[in-house]
mmCIF file of N, CA and C and ligand atoms in Angstrom:
data_model
loop_
_atom_site.group_PDB
_atom_site.id
_atom_site.type_symbol
_atom_site.label_atom_id
_atom_site.label_comp_id
_atom_site.label_asym_id
_atom_site.label_seq_id
_atom_site.Cartn_x
_atom_site.Cartn_y
_atom_site.Cartn_z
ATOM 1 N N MET A 260 8.913 7.451 18.086
ATOM 2 C CA MET A 260 9.636 7.961 16.905
ATOM 3 C C MET A 260 8.646 8.377 15.813
ATOM 4 N N ILE A 261 8.874 9.559 15.276
ATOM 5 C CA ILE A 261 8.075 9.987 14.118
ATOM 6 C C ILE A 261 8.608 9.237 12.887
ATOM 7 N N GLU A 262 7.736 8.511 12.231
ATOM 8 C CA GLU A 262 8.129 7.701 11.072
ATOM 9 C C GLU A 262 7.277 8.078 9.856
ATOM 10 N N LYS A 263 7.801 7.671 8.709
ATOM 11 C CA LYS A 263 7.013 7.770 7.473
ATOM 12 C C LYS A 263 6.779 6.365 6.942
ATOM 13 N N SER A 264 5.654 6.178 6.278
ATOM 14 C CA SER A 264 5.349 4.906 5.631
ATOM 15 C C SER A 264 4.711 5.191 4.275
ATOM 16 N N VAL A 265 4.962 4.311 3.334
ATOM 17 C CA VAL A 265 4.272 4.420 2.042
ATOM 18 C C VAL A 265 3.047 3.520 2.066
ATOM 19 N N VAL A 266 1.911 4.107 1.768
ATOM 20 C CA VAL A 266 0.676 3.343 1.576
ATOM 21 C C VAL A 266 0.317 3.404 0.099
ATOM 22 N N LEU A 267 -0.018 2.269 -0.472
ATOM 23 C CA LEU A 267 -0.592 2.242 -1.818
ATOM 24 C C LEU A 267 -2.045 1.817 -1.669
ATOM 25 N N ILE A 268 -2.946 2.682 -2.110
ATOM 26 C CA ILE A 268 -4.335 2.246 -2.259
ATOM 27 C C ILE A 268 -4.370 1.613 -3.643
ATOM 28 N N LYS A 269 -4.525 0.299 -3.649
ATOM 29 C CA LYS A 269 -4.314 -0.480 -4.870
ATOM 30 C C LYS A 269 -5.446 -0.230 -5.877
ATOM 31 N N PRO A 270 -5.267 -0.678 -7.124
ATOM 32 C CA PRO A 270 -6.273 -0.389 -8.152
ATOM 33 C C PRO A 270 -7.700 -0.788 -7.763
ATOM 34 N N ASP A 271 -7.863 -1.859 -6.986
ATOM 35 C CA ASP A 271 -9.236 -2.232 -6.588
ATOM 36 C C ASP A 271 -9.882 -1.137 -5.744
ATOM 37 N N GLY A 272 -9.109 -0.496 -4.872
ATOM 38 C CA GLY A 272 -9.642 0.579 -4.033
ATOM 39 C C GLY A 272 -9.984 1.816 -4.838
ATOM 40 N N VAL A 273 -9.128 2.120 -5.837
ATOM 41 C CA VAL A 273 -9.397 3.286 -6.685
ATOM 42 C C VAL A 273 -10.623 3.018 -7.559
ATOM 43 N N GLU A 274 -10.697 1.821 -8.135
ATOM 44 C CA GLU A 274 -11.821 1.464 -9.019
ATOM 45 C C GLU A 274 -13.154 1.528 -8.254
ATOM 46 N N ARG A 275 -13.130 1.185 -6.983
ATOM 47 C CA ARG A 275 -14.380 1.087 -6.208
ATOM 48 C C ARG A 275 -14.735 2.389 -5.482
ATOM 49 N N ASN A 276 -13.967 3.477 -5.777
ATOM 50 C CA ASN A 276 -14.268 4.804 -5.205
ATOM 51 C C ASN A 276 -14.223 4.820 -3.685
ATOM 52 N N ILE A 277 -13.221 4.133 -3.125
ATOM 53 C CA ILE A 277 -13.124 4.122 -1.659
ATOM 54 C C ILE A 277 -11.798 4.745 -1.180
ATOM 55 N N ILE A 278 -11.187 5.568 -2.040
ATOM 56 C CA ILE A 278 -9.950 6.257 -1.618
ATOM 57 C C ILE A 278 -10.220 7.072 -0.350
ATOM 58 N N GLY A 279 -11.288 7.853 -0.375
ATOM 59 C CA GLY A 279 -11.597 8.734 0.770
ATOM 60 C C GLY A 279 -11.849 7.943 2.039
ATOM 61 N N ASN A 280 -12.614 6.860 1.916
ATOM 62 C CA ASN A 280 -12.900 6.026 3.105
ATOM 63 C C ASN A 280 -11.608 5.481 3.689
ATOM 64 N N ILE A 281 -10.725 5.026 2.806
ATOM 65 C CA ILE A 281 -9.468 4.426 3.279
ATOM 66 C C ILE A 281 -8.580 5.493 3.918
ATOM 67 N N LEU A 282 -8.443 6.644 3.265
ATOM 68 C CA LEU A 282 -7.594 7.701 3.839
ATOM 69 C C LEU A 282 -8.130 8.161 5.194
ATOM 70 N N SER A 283 -9.443 8.185 5.346
ATOM 71 C CA SER A 283 -10.038 8.593 6.638
ATOM 72 C C SER A 283 -9.597 7.684 7.772
ATOM 73 N N CYS A 284 -9.401 6.411 7.470
ATOM 74 C CA CYS A 284 -8.984 5.468 8.525
ATOM 75 C C CYS A 284 -7.647 5.903 9.130
ATOM 76 N N TYR A 285 -6.739 6.391 8.296
ATOM 77 C CA TYR A 285 -5.439 6.847 8.808
ATOM 78 C C TYR A 285 -5.580 8.206 9.492
ATOM 79 N N GLU A 286 -6.275 9.121 8.848
ATOM 80 C CA GLU A 286 -6.414 10.469 9.418
ATOM 81 C C GLU A 286 -7.171 10.428 10.739
ATOM 82 N N ASP A 287 -8.182 9.598 10.823
ATOM 83 C CA ASP A 287 -8.960 9.498 12.071
ATOM 84 C C ASP A 287 -8.113 8.942 13.210
ATOM 85 N N ASN A 288 -7.019 8.258 12.861
ATOM 86 C CA ASN A 288 -6.090 7.731 13.864
ATOM 87 C C ASN A 288 -4.983 8.721 14.193
ATOM 88 N N GLY A 289 -5.071 9.930 13.699
ATOM 89 C CA GLY A 289 -4.078 10.960 14.028
ATOM 90 C C GLY A 289 -2.845 10.939 13.155
ATOM 91 N N LEU A 290 -2.885 10.163 12.075
ATOM 92 C CA LEU A 290 -1.746 10.122 11.152
ATOM 93 C C LEU A 290 -1.922 11.199 10.076
ATOM 94 N N LYS A 291 -0.788 11.659 9.541
ATOM 95 C CA LYS A 291 -0.831 12.797 8.612
ATOM 96 C C LYS A 291 -0.395 12.388 7.209
ATOM 97 N N ILE A 292 -1.203 12.756 6.214
ATOM 98 C CA ILE A 292 -0.828 12.539 4.816
ATOM 99 C C ILE A 292 0.119 13.665 4.416
ATOM 100 N N VAL A 293 1.344 13.309 3.997
ATOM 101 C CA VAL A 293 2.318 14.346 3.645
ATOM 102 C C VAL A 293 2.638 14.361 2.147
ATOM 103 N N ALA A 294 2.204 13.342 1.404
ATOM 104 C CA ALA A 294 2.322 13.345 -0.060
ATOM 105 C C ALA A 294 1.287 12.368 -0.604
ATOM 106 N N LEU A 295 0.778 12.674 -1.788
ATOM 107 C CA LEU A 295 -0.283 11.820 -2.353
ATOM 108 C C LEU A 295 -0.368 12.023 -3.850
ATOM 109 N N LYS A 296 -0.503 10.937 -4.594
ATOM 110 C CA LYS A 296 -0.714 11.075 -6.038
ATOM 111 C C LYS A 296 -1.398 9.834 -6.602
ATOM 112 N N LEU A 297 -2.145 10.061 -7.684
ATOM 113 C CA LEU A 297 -2.712 8.959 -8.460
ATOM 114 C C LEU A 297 -1.764 8.674 -9.610
ATOM 115 N N MET A 298 -1.450 7.420 -9.814
ATOM 116 C CA MET A 298 -0.579 7.056 -10.939
ATOM 117 C C MET A 298 -0.816 5.606 -11.326
ATOM 118 N N LYS A 299 -0.582 5.330 -12.605
ATOM 119 C CA LYS A 299 -0.652 3.942 -13.056
ATOM 120 C C LYS A 299 0.753 3.371 -12.946
ATOM 121 N N ALA A 300 0.920 2.319 -12.158
ATOM 122 C CA ALA A 300 2.246 1.728 -11.986
ATOM 123 C C ALA A 300 2.679 1.063 -13.284
ATOM 124 N N THR A 301 3.896 1.329 -13.689
ATOM 125 C CA THR A 301 4.463 0.595 -14.829
ATOM 126 C C THR A 301 4.880 -0.792 -14.346
ATOM 127 N N ARG A 302 5.081 -1.699 -15.296
ATOM 128 C CA ARG A 302 5.556 -3.035 -14.917
ATOM 129 C C ARG A 302 6.921 -2.922 -14.215
ATOM 130 N N GLU A 303 7.744 -1.982 -14.666
ATOM 131 C CA GLU A 303 9.085 -1.810 -14.082
ATOM 132 C C GLU A 303 9.007 -1.443 -12.593
ATOM 133 N N ILE A 304 8.174 -0.472 -12.268
ATOM 134 C CA ILE A 304 8.090 -0.051 -10.860
ATOM 135 C C ILE A 304 7.426 -1.156 -10.020
ATOM 136 N N ALA A 305 6.434 -1.834 -10.619
ATOM 137 C CA ALA A 305 5.758 -2.921 -9.892
ATOM 138 C C ALA A 305 6.741 -4.049 -9.584
ATOM 139 N N GLU A 306 7.577 -4.374 -10.547
ATOM 140 C CA GLU A 306 8.552 -5.459 -10.331
ATOM 141 C C GLU A 306 9.571 -5.073 -9.272
ATOM 142 N N LYS A 307 9.975 -3.802 -9.256
ATOM 143 C CA LYS A 307 10.916 -3.355 -8.214
ATOM 144 C C LYS A 307 10.233 -3.407 -6.851
ATOM 145 N N HIS A 308 9.009 -2.932 -6.796
ATOM 146 C CA HIS A 308 8.283 -2.884 -5.519
ATOM 147 C C HIS A 308 8.080 -4.283 -4.940
ATOM 148 N N TYR A 309 7.768 -5.243 -5.814
ATOM 149 C CA TYR A 309 7.470 -6.604 -5.337
ATOM 150 C C TYR A 309 8.603 -7.584 -5.624
ATOM 151 N N SER A 310 9.850 -7.079 -5.687
ATOM 152 C CA SER A 310 10.978 -7.946 -6.060
ATOM 153 C C SER A 310 11.141 -9.138 -5.107
ATOM 154 N N GLN A 311 10.776 -8.957 -3.840
ATOM 155 C CA GLN A 311 10.965 -10.074 -2.880
ATOM 156 C C GLN A 311 9.968 -11.215 -3.127
ATOM 157 N N HIS A 312 8.951 -10.959 -3.955
ATOM 158 C CA HIS A 312 7.955 -12.003 -4.240
ATOM 159 C C HIS A 312 8.185 -12.689 -5.590
ATOM 160 N N LYS A 313 9.227 -12.246 -6.327
ATOM 161 C CA LYS A 313 9.498 -12.839 -7.650
ATOM 162 C C LYS A 313 9.684 -14.351 -7.504
ATOM 163 N N GLY A 314 9.025 -15.110 -8.371
ATOM 164 C CA GLY A 314 9.148 -16.564 -8.325
ATOM 165 C C GLY A 314 8.042 -17.249 -7.535
ATOM 166 N N LYS A 315 7.305 -16.483 -6.718
ATOM 167 C CA LYS A 315 6.202 -17.104 -5.964
ATOM 168 C C LYS A 315 5.009 -17.331 -6.895
ATOM 169 N N ASP A 316 4.159 -18.256 -6.499
ATOM 170 C CA ASP A 316 3.077 -18.637 -7.419
ATOM 171 C C ASP A 316 2.088 -17.496 -7.682
ATOM 172 N N PHE A 317 1.993 -16.533 -6.773
ATOM 173 C CA PHE A 317 1.038 -15.437 -6.967
ATOM 174 C C PHE A 317 1.665 -14.207 -7.628
ATOM 175 N N TYR A 318 2.977 -14.283 -7.969
ATOM 176 C CA TYR A 318 3.709 -13.089 -8.424
ATOM 177 C C TYR A 318 3.098 -12.466 -9.688
ATOM 178 N N GLU A 319 2.857 -13.251 -10.730
ATOM 179 C CA GLU A 319 2.342 -12.701 -11.991
ATOM 180 C C GLU A 319 0.966 -12.073 -11.788
ATOM 181 N N GLU A 320 0.135 -12.750 -11.014
ATOM 182 C CA GLU A 320 -1.204 -12.214 -10.724
ATOM 183 C C GLU A 320 -1.082 -10.864 -10.006
ATOM 184 N N LEU A 321 -0.133 -10.795 -9.085
ATOM 185 C CA LEU A 321 0.085 -9.567 -8.308
ATOM 186 C C LEU A 321 0.539 -8.415 -9.203
ATOM 187 N N ILE A 322 1.476 -8.688 -10.114
ATOM 188 C CA ILE A 322 1.986 -7.640 -11.007
ATOM 189 C C ILE A 322 0.880 -7.191 -11.982
ATOM 190 N N THR A 323 0.136 -8.155 -12.514
ATOM 191 C CA THR A 323 -0.968 -7.804 -13.427
ATOM 192 C C THR A 323 -1.999 -6.938 -12.716
ATOM 193 N N PHE A 324 -2.306 -7.304 -11.496
ATOM 194 C CA PHE A 324 -3.297 -6.563 -10.710
ATOM 195 C C PHE A 324 -2.825 -5.143 -10.387
ATOM 196 N N ILE A 325 -1.600 -5.011 -9.906
ATOM 197 C CA ILE A 325 -1.146 -3.700 -9.412
ATOM 198 C C ILE A 325 -0.928 -2.713 -10.560
ATOM 199 N N THR A 326 -0.778 -3.241 -11.797
ATOM 200 C CA THR A 326 -0.556 -2.372 -12.966
ATOM 201 C C THR A 326 -1.818 -2.174 -13.812
ATOM 202 N N ARG A 327 -2.952 -2.750 -13.410
ATOM 203 C CA ARG A 327 -4.091 -2.775 -14.353
ATOM 204 C C ARG A 327 -4.811 -1.432 -14.455
ATOM 205 N N ASN A 328 -4.726 -0.612 -13.436
ATOM 206 C CA ASN A 328 -5.411 0.683 -13.405
ATOM 207 C C ASN A 328 -4.658 1.586 -12.424
ATOM 208 N N PRO A 329 -4.967 2.881 -12.391
ATOM 209 C CA PRO A 329 -4.238 3.745 -11.459
ATOM 210 C C PRO A 329 -4.383 3.296 -10.007
ATOM 211 N N LEU A 330 -3.341 3.567 -9.256
ATOM 212 C CA LEU A 330 -3.377 3.379 -7.799
ATOM 213 C C LEU A 330 -3.136 4.746 -7.164
ATOM 214 N N CYS A 331 -3.346 4.825 -5.869
ATOM 215 C CA CYS A 331 -3.122 6.070 -5.133
ATOM 216 C C CYS A 331 -1.944 5.840 -4.191
ATOM 217 N N ALA A 332 -0.838 6.520 -4.465
ATOM 218 C CA ALA A 332 0.368 6.368 -3.639
ATOM 219 C C ALA A 332 0.400 7.507 -2.621
ATOM 220 N N VAL A 333 0.686 7.142 -1.380
ATOM 221 C CA VAL A 333 0.583 8.103 -0.280
ATOM 222 C C VAL A 333 1.794 7.947 0.635
ATOM 223 N N ILE A 334 2.308 9.059 1.135
ATOM 224 C CA ILE A 334 3.258 8.998 2.251
ATOM 225 C C ILE A 334 2.516 9.490 3.483
ATOM 226 N N ILE A 335 2.548 8.665 4.519
ATOM 227 C CA ILE A 335 1.860 9.003 5.767
ATOM 228 C C ILE A 335 2.889 9.079 6.880
ATOM 229 N N GLN A 336 2.742 10.095 7.705
ATOM 230 C CA GLN A 336 3.721 10.350 8.762
ATOM 231 C C GLN A 336 3.037 10.377 10.124
ATOM 232 N N GLY A 337 3.773 9.924 11.136
ATOM 233 C CA GLY A 337 3.245 10.009 12.498
ATOM 234 C C GLY A 337 4.092 9.196 13.453
ATOM 235 N N GLU A 338 3.744 9.294 14.730
ATOM 236 C CA GLU A 338 4.417 8.518 15.770
ATOM 237 C C GLU A 338 4.196 7.027 15.485
ATOM 238 N N ASP A 339 5.283 6.249 15.415
ATOM 239 C CA ASP A 339 5.185 4.805 15.146
ATOM 240 C C ASP A 339 4.316 4.486 13.928
ATOM 241 N N ALA A 340 4.436 5.299 12.894
ATOM 242 C CA ALA A 340 3.528 5.188 11.750
ATOM 243 C C ALA A 340 3.570 3.803 11.095
ATOM 244 N N VAL A 341 4.755 3.195 10.984
ATOM 245 C CA VAL A 341 4.851 1.921 10.254
ATOM 246 C C VAL A 341 3.976 0.855 10.924
ATOM 247 N N ALA A 342 4.157 0.668 12.210
ATOM 248 C CA ALA A 342 3.384 -0.373 12.920
ATOM 249 C C ALA A 342 1.911 -0.008 13.009
ATOM 250 N N ARG A 343 1.623 1.263 13.251
ATOM 251 C CA ARG A 343 0.215 1.658 13.387
ATOM 252 C C ARG A 343 -0.543 1.451 12.077
ATOM 253 N N ILE A 344 0.095 1.788 10.979
ATOM 254 C CA ILE A 344 -0.580 1.642 9.680
ATOM 255 C C ILE A 344 -0.802 0.164 9.368
ATOM 256 N N ARG A 345 0.160 -0.673 9.690
ATOM 257 C CA ARG A 345 -0.028 -2.112 9.430
ATOM 258 C C ARG A 345 -1.175 -2.669 10.273
ATOM 259 N N SER A 346 -1.294 -2.142 11.477
ATOM 260 C CA SER A 346 -2.399 -2.573 12.326
ATOM 261 C C SER A 346 -3.752 -2.058 11.794
ATOM 262 N N ILE A 347 -3.773 -0.835 11.301
ATOM 263 C CA ILE A 347 -5.007 -0.270 10.721
ATOM 264 C C ILE A 347 -5.389 -1.051 9.466
ATOM 265 N N ASN A 348 -4.395 -1.477 8.690
ATOM 266 C CA ASN A 348 -4.667 -2.234 7.458
ATOM 267 C C ASN A 348 -5.208 -3.628 7.752
ATOM 268 N N GLY A 349 -4.655 -4.312 8.750
ATOM 269 C CA GLY A 349 -5.067 -5.690 9.052
ATOM 270 C C GLY A 349 -4.265 -6.705 8.256
ATOM 271 N N ALA A 350 -4.522 -7.964 8.536
ATOM 272 C CA ALA A 350 -3.774 -9.065 7.906
ATOM 273 C C ALA A 350 -3.995 -9.087 6.388
ATOM 274 N N THR A 351 -3.044 -9.698 5.691
ATOM 275 C CA THR A 351 -3.061 -9.712 4.218
ATOM 276 C C THR A 351 -4.379 -10.215 3.646
ATOM 277 N N SER A 352 -4.877 -11.319 4.212
ATOM 278 C CA SER A 352 -6.112 -11.916 3.699
ATOM 279 C C SER A 352 -7.323 -11.363 4.449
ATOM 280 N N PRO A 353 -8.383 -11.009 3.727
ATOM 281 C CA PRO A 353 -9.574 -10.476 4.415
ATOM 282 C C PRO A 353 -10.169 -11.463 5.414
ATOM 283 N N THR A 354 -9.949 -12.759 5.188
ATOM 284 C CA THR A 354 -10.507 -13.748 6.128
ATOM 285 C C THR A 354 -9.726 -13.782 7.445
ATOM 286 N N ASP A 355 -8.474 -13.312 7.418
ATOM 287 C CA ASP A 355 -7.658 -13.256 8.647
ATOM 288 C C ASP A 355 -7.675 -11.879 9.301
ATOM 289 N N ALA A 356 -8.085 -10.874 8.555
ATOM 290 C CA ALA A 356 -7.990 -9.490 9.048
ATOM 291 C C ALA A 356 -8.999 -9.252 10.173
ATOM 292 N N ALA A 357 -8.539 -8.574 11.214
ATOM 293 C CA ALA A 357 -9.400 -8.313 12.380
ATOM 294 C C ALA A 357 -10.507 -7.322 12.032
ATOM 295 N N GLU A 358 -11.612 -7.467 12.746
ATOM 296 C CA GLU A 358 -12.747 -6.569 12.547
ATOM 297 C C GLU A 358 -12.291 -5.113 12.739
ATOM 298 N N GLY A 359 -12.806 -4.234 11.921
ATOM 299 C CA GLY A 359 -12.461 -2.822 12.042
ATOM 300 C C GLY A 359 -11.260 -2.417 11.207
ATOM 301 N N THR A 360 -10.517 -3.387 10.711
ATOM 302 C CA THR A 360 -9.366 -3.036 9.856
ATOM 303 C C THR A 360 -9.850 -2.762 8.425
ATOM 304 N N ILE A 361 -8.985 -2.080 7.680
ATOM 305 C CA ILE A 361 -9.332 -1.751 6.294
ATOM 306 C C ILE A 361 -9.561 -3.026 5.486
ATOM 307 N N ARG A 362 -8.681 -3.993 5.647
ATOM 308 C CA ARG A 362 -8.827 -5.205 4.822
ATOM 309 C C ARG A 362 -10.035 -6.023 5.238
ATOM 310 N N HIS A 363 -10.380 -6.010 6.508
ATOM 311 C CA HIS A 363 -11.606 -6.714 6.920
ATOM 312 C C HIS A 363 -12.826 -6.060 6.278
ATOM 313 N N ARG A 364 -12.804 -4.729 6.220
ATOM 314 C CA ARG A 364 -13.969 -4.010 5.688
ATOM 315 C C ARG A 364 -14.045 -4.074 4.173
ATOM 316 N N TYR A 365 -12.877 -3.967 3.510
ATOM 317 C CA TYR A 365 -12.923 -3.716 2.072
ATOM 318 C C TYR A 365 -12.271 -4.766 1.177
ATOM 319 N N ALA A 366 -11.326 -5.552 1.699
ATOM 320 C CA ALA A 366 -10.587 -6.453 0.809
ATOM 321 C C ALA A 366 -11.471 -7.595 0.335
ATOM 322 N N ARG A 367 -11.191 -8.061 -0.875
ATOM 323 C CA ARG A 367 -11.980 -9.165 -1.447
ATOM 324 C C ARG A 367 -11.190 -10.453 -1.546
ATOM 325 N N SER A 368 -9.868 -10.345 -1.538
ATOM 326 C CA SER A 368 -9.019 -11.531 -1.642
ATOM 327 C C SER A 368 -7.617 -11.156 -1.187
ATOM 328 N N LYS A 369 -6.724 -12.146 -1.176
ATOM 329 C CA LYS A 369 -5.329 -11.870 -0.804
ATOM 330 C C LYS A 369 -4.679 -10.933 -1.803
ATOM 331 N N THR A 370 -5.034 -11.060 -3.060
ATOM 332 C CA THR A 370 -4.464 -10.164 -4.074
ATOM 333 C C THR A 370 -5.187 -8.820 -4.055
ATOM 334 N N GLU A 371 -6.517 -8.849 -4.140
ATOM 335 C CA GLU A 371 -7.294 -7.604 -4.170
ATOM 336 C C GLU A 371 -7.606 -7.210 -2.736
ATOM 337 N N ASN A 372 -6.535 -6.761 -2.054
ATOM 338 C CA ASN A 372 -6.693 -6.455 -0.626
ATOM 339 C C ASN A 372 -6.553 -4.966 -0.321
ATOM 340 N N CYS A 373 -6.805 -4.139 -1.329
ATOM 341 C CA CYS A 373 -7.021 -2.682 -1.206
ATOM 342 C C CYS A 373 -5.804 -1.844 -0.847
ATOM 343 N N VAL A 374 -4.953 -2.327 0.038
ATOM 344 C CA VAL A 374 -3.865 -1.471 0.515
ATOM 345 C C VAL A 374 -2.560 -2.241 0.657
ATOM 346 N N HIS A 375 -1.483 -1.498 0.464
ATOM 347 C CA HIS A 375 -0.132 -1.968 0.807
ATOM 348 C C HIS A 375 0.445 -0.937 1.772
ATOM 349 N N ALA A 376 1.262 -1.386 2.714
ATOM 350 C CA ALA A 376 2.011 -0.432 3.549
ATOM 351 C C ALA A 376 3.412 -0.964 3.781
ATOM 352 N N SER A 377 4.357 -0.061 3.929
ATOM 353 C CA SER A 377 5.753 -0.433 4.202
ATOM 354 C C SER A 377 5.809 -1.288 5.471
ATOM 355 N N ASP A 378 6.693 -2.303 5.460
ATOM 356 C CA ASP A 378 6.742 -3.179 6.641
ATOM 357 C C ASP A 378 7.814 -2.785 7.655
ATOM 358 N N THR A 379 8.759 -1.932 7.259
ATOM 359 C CA THR A 379 9.764 -1.423 8.205
ATOM 360 C C THR A 379 10.094 0.023 7.813
ATOM 361 N N VAL A 380 10.794 0.712 8.723
ATOM 362 C CA VAL A 380 11.233 2.074 8.414
ATOM 363 C C VAL A 380 12.208 2.064 7.233
ATOM 364 N N GLU A 381 13.047 1.010 7.165
ATOM 365 C CA GLU A 381 14.022 0.914 6.072
ATOM 366 C C GLU A 381 13.308 0.711 4.740
ATOM 367 N N SER A 382 12.321 -0.177 4.709
ATOM 368 C CA SER A 382 11.613 -0.388 3.442
ATOM 369 C C SER A 382 10.780 0.841 3.088
ATOM 370 N N ALA A 383 10.313 1.586 4.088
ATOM 371 C CA ALA A 383 9.604 2.836 3.796
ATOM 372 C C ALA A 383 10.522 3.796 3.046
ATOM 373 N N LYS A 384 11.772 3.880 3.476
ATOM 374 C CA LYS A 384 12.734 4.769 2.806
ATOM 375 C C LYS A 384 12.920 4.338 1.351
ATOM 376 N N GLU A 385 13.058 3.020 1.134
ATOM 377 C CA GLU A 385 13.235 2.515 -0.233
ATOM 378 C C GLU A 385 11.981 2.773 -1.070
ATOM 379 N N GLU A 386 10.830 2.583 -0.447
ATOM 380 C CA GLU A 386 9.576 2.762 -1.194
ATOM 381 C C GLU A 386 9.313 4.241 -1.490
ATOM 382 N N ILE A 387 9.734 5.130 -0.585
ATOM 383 C CA ILE A 387 9.609 6.568 -0.881
ATOM 384 C C ILE A 387 10.483 6.907 -2.092
ATOM 385 N N ALA A 388 11.700 6.365 -2.116
ATOM 386 C CA ALA A 388 12.609 6.630 -3.244
ATOM 387 C C ALA A 388 12.029 6.079 -4.550
ATOM 388 N N LEU A 389 11.348 4.929 -4.461
ATOM 389 C CA LEU A 389 10.788 4.294 -5.661
ATOM 390 C C LEU A 389 9.549 5.026 -6.162
ATOM 391 N N TRP A 390 8.616 5.288 -5.261
ATOM 392 C CA TRP A 390 7.316 5.837 -5.667
ATOM 393 C C TRP A 390 7.301 7.366 -5.708
ATOM 394 N N PHE A 391 8.185 7.997 -4.926
ATOM 395 C CA PHE A 391 8.205 9.461 -4.835
ATOM 396 C C PHE A 391 9.630 9.986 -5.037
ATOM 397 N N PRO A 392 10.221 9.744 -6.219
ATOM 398 C CA PRO A 392 11.600 10.207 -6.427
ATOM 399 C C PRO A 392 11.736 11.720 -6.310
ATOM 400 N N GLU A 393 10.601 12.419 -6.463
ATOM 401 C CA GLU A 393 10.626 13.882 -6.399
ATOM 402 C C GLU A 393 10.618 14.420 -4.968
ATOM 403 N N VAL A 394 10.415 13.544 -3.995
ATOM 404 C CA VAL A 394 10.277 13.980 -2.597
ATOM 405 C C VAL A 394 11.608 13.813 -1.868
ATOM 406 N N GLU A 395 11.945 14.797 -1.065
ATOM 407 C CA GLU A 395 13.164 14.703 -0.243
ATOM 408 C C GLU A 395 12.989 13.553 0.747
ATOM 409 N N ASN A 396 14.051 12.744 0.927
ATOM 410 C CA ASN A 396 13.894 11.469 1.644
ATOM 411 C C ASN A 396 15.093 11.255 2.558
ATOM 412 N N ASN A 397 15.023 11.880 3.752
ATOM 413 C CA ASN A 397 16.158 11.661 4.654
ATOM 414 C C ASN A 397 15.701 11.398 6.077
HETATM 415 P P1 CMP B 241 1.157 -6.341 -0.002
HETATM 416 O O1 CMP B 241 1.135 -5.772 1.373
HETATM 417 O O2 CMP B 241 0.990 -5.406 -1.129
HETATM 418 O O3 CMP B 241 2.523 -7.142 -0.193
HETATM 419 C C1 CMP B 241 2.630 -8.304 -0.971
HETATM 420 C C2 CMP B 241 1.336 -8.680 -1.582
HETATM 421 O O4 CMP B 241 1.309 -9.971 -2.134
HETATM 422 C C3 CMP B 241 0.286 -8.711 -0.502
HETATM 423 O O5 CMP B 241 -0.016 -7.413 -0.098
HETATM 424 C C4 CMP B 241 -0.827 -9.491 -1.170
HETATM 425 O O6 CMP B 241 -1.643 -8.661 -1.969
HETATM 426 C C5 CMP B 241 -0.038 -10.419 -2.070
HETATM 427 N N1 CMP B 241 -0.019 -11.777 -1.550
HETATM 428 C C6 CMP B 241 0.660 -12.234 -0.493
HETATM 429 N N2 CMP B 241 0.460 -13.550 -0.330
HETATM 430 C C7 CMP B 241 -0.367 -13.918 -1.323
HETATM 431 C C8 CMP B 241 -0.934 -15.154 -1.705
HETATM 432 N N3 CMP B 241 -0.682 -16.279 -1.016
HETATM 433 N N4 CMP B 241 -1.741 -15.189 -2.784
HETATM 434 C C9 CMP B 241 -1.975 -14.044 -3.483
HETATM 435 N N5 CMP B 241 -1.463 -12.843 -3.161
HETATM 436 C C10 CMP B 241 -0.666 -12.786 -2.089
#
């Protein structure tokens, strides 16, 4: 199935000038970037994006981090894109992430882990609506 997924290159990735390196990981795997923009997340959009984590001990740190500087929001499309992108990203924590994954190479902590990706096709649809309201989403 051809799927779309939302990838956020988080503020740590933008600050460290590794947007290109990270995007290459997806493109080199045959995935296609179909929308891309740099934007500073407002607290409102960050809270909507991470609503399932509200109340967890890391929530405030996560919201402060994701809103501190611009991030790069991307829609990536391809065969089985959701699962493939999660595999390319690696586990949440850099200490658990497999060698060769983005988080193994670049992440510094569970919070500053460089990338977010949609976890299902349904959440990708919601995240496209949230981050790319200007993009047709069907
Ligand atoms: P992300 O894929 O953006 O989705 C939720 C984020 O919460 C996750 O990446 C991590 O950055 C962050 N996160 C998850 N678990 C923890 C944790 N135990 N401590 C700090 N941050 C976490």
